[in-house]
XYZ file of C-alpha atoms in Angstrom:
255
model
C -4.221 11.539 -0.765
C -1.884 11.001 -3.722
C -1.293 7.656 -5.409
C 1.987 7.590 -7.317
C 1.248 5.455 -10.381
C 4.842 5.336 -11.581
C 7.705 2.945 -12.246
C 10.513 2.698 -9.737
C 12.937 4.706 -11.891
C 10.757 7.789 -11.391
C 12.080 10.828 -9.518
C 10.604 10.389 -6.039
C 11.550 13.912 -5.002
C 9.809 15.447 -8.019
C 6.710 13.302 -7.465
C 6.550 14.353 -3.818
C 6.945 17.996 -4.840
C 4.021 17.651 -7.260
C 1.880 15.935 -4.629
C 2.656 18.647 -2.085
C 1.793 21.325 -4.656
C -1.599 19.604 -5.118
C -2.173 19.852 -1.368
C -1.718 16.150 -0.620
C -1.029 15.087 2.961
C 0.026 11.552 2.047
C 1.514 9.860 -1.003
C 1.457 6.088 -1.603
C 3.844 4.249 -3.942
C 3.243 0.835 -5.576
C 4.371 -2.443 -4.068
C 8.062 -3.312 -3.552
C 9.175 -0.041 -5.119
C 12.836 -0.514 -4.142
C 13.264 -3.020 -6.994
C 10.124 -2.301 -9.039
C 8.634 -5.660 -8.060
C 11.229 -7.288 -10.297
C 11.274 -10.986 -11.092
C 13.937 -13.657 -11.534
C 14.314 -16.924 -13.419
C 13.183 -19.618 -10.962
C 15.586 -22.107 -12.573
C 18.585 -19.809 -12.135
C 19.932 -20.080 -8.578
C 22.368 -17.244 -9.158
C 19.594 -14.931 -10.301
C 17.449 -15.904 -7.319
C 20.260 -15.195 -4.885
C 21.048 -11.872 -6.571
C 17.391 -10.877 -6.156
C 17.480 -11.787 -2.460
C 20.794 -9.992 -2.002
C 19.183 -6.807 -3.359
C 16.932 -6.646 -0.288
C 17.481 -3.502 1.785
C 17.331 -2.940 5.558
C 14.725 -0.669 7.062
C 17.494 1.635 8.293
C 19.339 1.602 4.952
C 19.840 4.191 2.241
C 16.563 3.539 0.402
C 14.270 4.266 3.337
C 16.511 7.068 4.583
C 16.256 8.725 1.175
C 12.453 8.637 1.257
C 12.484 9.962 4.820
C 14.484 12.955 3.615
C 11.998 13.566 0.801
C 9.068 13.447 3.228
C 10.778 15.924 5.528
C 11.747 18.239 2.682
C 8.233 18.473 1.246
C 6.280 18.190 4.489
C 4.077 15.247 3.583
C 3.736 11.627 4.645
C 4.926 8.861 2.328
C 4.265 5.126 2.119
C 7.570 3.682 0.924
C 7.678 0.035 -0.178
C 10.689 -2.233 -0.431
C 12.104 -5.720 -0.397
C 13.218 -5.832 3.226
C 16.330 -7.750 4.229
C 15.499 -10.668 6.513
C 16.773 -14.040 7.635
C 16.318 -16.652 6.342
C 14.092 -14.882 3.786
C 13.354 -11.249 2.891
C 9.978 -9.573 3.415
C 7.694 -7.606 1.116
C 7.397 -4.508 3.298
C 6.078 -0.971 3.580
C 6.674 1.890 5.985
C 4.564 4.966 6.655
C 6.830 7.972 7.058
C 5.306 11.107 8.550
C 5.910 14.693 7.418
C 8.808 15.027 9.849
C 10.571 12.085 8.253
C 9.887 9.633 11.079
C 8.827 6.024 10.450
C 5.519 5.679 12.302
C 4.337 2.333 10.892
C 6.173 -0.739 9.587
C 4.096 -3.383 7.798
C 5.141 -6.686 6.237
C 2.898 -8.351 3.671
C 1.062 -11.175 5.383
C -0.524 -13.003 2.467
C 2.377 -13.317 0.066
C 1.955 -14.808 -3.399
C 3.856 -17.963 -2.428
C 2.643 -19.609 -5.645
C 4.525 -17.253 -7.967
C 7.806 -15.477 -8.666
C 9.183 -13.419 -7.002
C 7.294 -13.745 -3.714
C 7.877 -17.444 -3.303
C 11.324 -16.311 -2.164
C 9.805 -14.151 0.618
C 8.681 -14.765 4.162
C 5.236 -13.642 5.329
C 4.523 -11.020 7.941
C 2.429 -12.042 10.927
C 0.595 -8.995 12.294
C -1.016 -5.705 11.257
C -1.154 -2.462 13.205
C -2.139 1.177 12.742
C -0.600 4.600 13.260
C -2.115 7.931 14.220
C -0.851 10.229 11.476
C -0.816 14.004 11.824
C -2.122 15.784 8.723
C -3.356 19.265 7.839
C -6.885 17.938 8.430
C -5.981 16.607 11.879
C -4.980 13.151 13.060
C -6.163 10.116 11.117
C -5.749 6.428 11.927
C -3.910 4.715 9.073
C -3.356 1.042 8.288
C -1.542 -0.675 5.416
C -2.445 -3.733 3.350
C 0.074 -4.818 0.729
C -1.584 -6.052 -2.480
C -3.160 -9.461 -1.802
C -3.612 -8.673 1.916
C -6.778 -6.790 0.897
C -8.383 -10.114 -0.091
C -8.205 -11.709 3.360
C -10.576 -10.941 6.253
C -8.045 -11.517 9.025
C -6.037 -8.458 7.984
C -9.121 -6.253 7.832
C -10.335 -7.572 11.184
C -7.015 -6.766 12.850
C -6.957 -3.220 11.462
C -10.613 -2.547 12.293
C -9.973 -3.806 15.810
C -7.357 -1.073 16.165
C -9.711 1.643 14.919
C -8.458 2.127 11.357
C -10.076 4.931 9.349
C -8.136 4.769 6.067
C -6.257 1.808 4.595
C -3.431 2.421 2.135
C -2.690 -0.354 -0.364
C 0.582 -0.532 -2.316
C -0.234 -2.848 -5.232
C 1.273 -4.691 -8.192
C -1.244 -6.578 -10.335
C -3.932 -5.801 -12.929
C -6.859 -4.040 -11.269
C -9.312 -3.606 -14.141
C -8.003 -5.562 -17.120
C -6.992 -8.904 -15.643
C -7.500 -11.493 -18.408
C -8.910 -14.042 -15.960
C -10.917 -12.040 -13.416
C -11.481 -8.626 -15.010
C -12.077 -5.908 -12.416
C -12.949 -8.170 -9.479
C -10.131 -6.632 -7.407
C -11.765 -3.220 -7.646
C -15.046 -4.805 -6.581
C -13.276 -6.445 -3.661
C -11.823 -3.153 -2.441
C -15.225 -1.473 -2.720
C -16.726 -4.291 -0.651
C -13.905 -4.025 1.907
C -14.522 -0.298 2.330
C -18.285 -0.757 2.709
C -18.118 -3.788 5.005
C -15.624 -2.169 7.374
C -16.724 1.494 6.972
C -13.433 3.065 5.969
C -11.580 4.746 3.130
C -9.155 2.829 0.911
C -6.492 4.108 -1.507
C -4.716 1.703 -3.904
C -1.495 2.661 -5.728
C -0.539 0.473 -8.707
C 2.169 0.356 -11.375
C 1.245 1.796 -14.794
C 1.029 -0.170 -18.039
C 2.673 -2.142 -19.430
C 3.916 -3.550 -16.110
C 0.399 -3.659 -14.652
C -2.637 -1.706 -15.831
C -2.479 1.409 -13.660
C -6.018 2.344 -12.537
C -4.889 3.414 -9.068
C -8.049 4.342 -7.207
C -9.661 5.380 -3.950
C -13.050 4.532 -2.446
C -15.110 6.003 0.366
C -16.700 4.078 3.270
C -19.839 3.414 1.237
C -17.767 1.723 -1.464
C -18.051 4.622 -3.924
C -15.059 5.122 -6.227
C -13.782 8.639 -5.537
C -11.089 8.697 -8.211
C -9.317 6.345 -10.607
C -6.323 6.823 -12.880
C -5.887 5.555 -16.399
C -3.253 3.040 -17.516
C -0.486 5.623 -18.045
C 1.983 6.990 -15.473
C 0.136 9.487 -13.319
C -0.273 11.067 -9.903
C -3.833 10.240 -8.873
C -5.248 12.609 -6.265
C -8.308 12.148 -4.073
C -9.855 13.708 -0.973
C -11.173 11.735 1.990
C -13.836 13.382 4.159
C -12.712 12.411 7.659
C -15.835 13.795 9.327
C -17.986 11.701 7.018
C -15.922 8.565 7.655
C -16.237 9.017 11.418
C -19.944 9.755 11.263
C -20.554 6.605 9.217
C -18.393 4.515 11.542
C -20.506 5.695 14.468
C -23.767 5.146 12.589
C -22.814 1.712 11.224
C -20.890 0.600 14.302
C -22.182 -2.983 13.886
C -20.093 -3.419 10.718
C -16.927 -2.893 12.742
C -17.667 -5.390 15.516
C -15.315 -8.345 15.193
């Protein structure tokens, strides 16, 4: 698993090539990568509308470009984007398999309606999983977008569908938040332990956020964590171990 801790002006093709060279099966980009989770002046109606107008369709050039990259390098990619919608756009992600096919489409359910820019977005309503083919065999993947990881209804829906690994595109401080410190890391560790699954979080580097993209195993152990700088953070998930623990601790996954 590769977590692309980069800004949205990075060369996606080069990043995918590096991830493939490291043996990654999947690469995850930070939240709303199509516009770099950009903001607008809430008092400027023109700026707000321009931000909304920059939303892209799921079958548009942005997603098609990432599909081509996935196909070219033979790895799966979680691409994130401001998705065109009516009357409001969505904060969305797609899982693209190594053949370049979209196998999962997820809209952020718990949007930050209290802040710019997401107060201009609509919320998604459901969560689902995909069976992704990898070099290690098939794995059941789900997606939570940033704040979705803080709400039990999303986890319950994914666990109910048999999720084994959750991928989290993110845009917020993970370790150095001035108000809550590293509580988000603690929350992800608890999520992994409580639901017996692996989690990988991809975040923007400093100074936009604080980097620290990380992955945890189903016992809540941090497997890897990046620093604040741009990076490609790599980790390995032991699928046999995840499945053995899910069988052993089956009661944690009863909803």
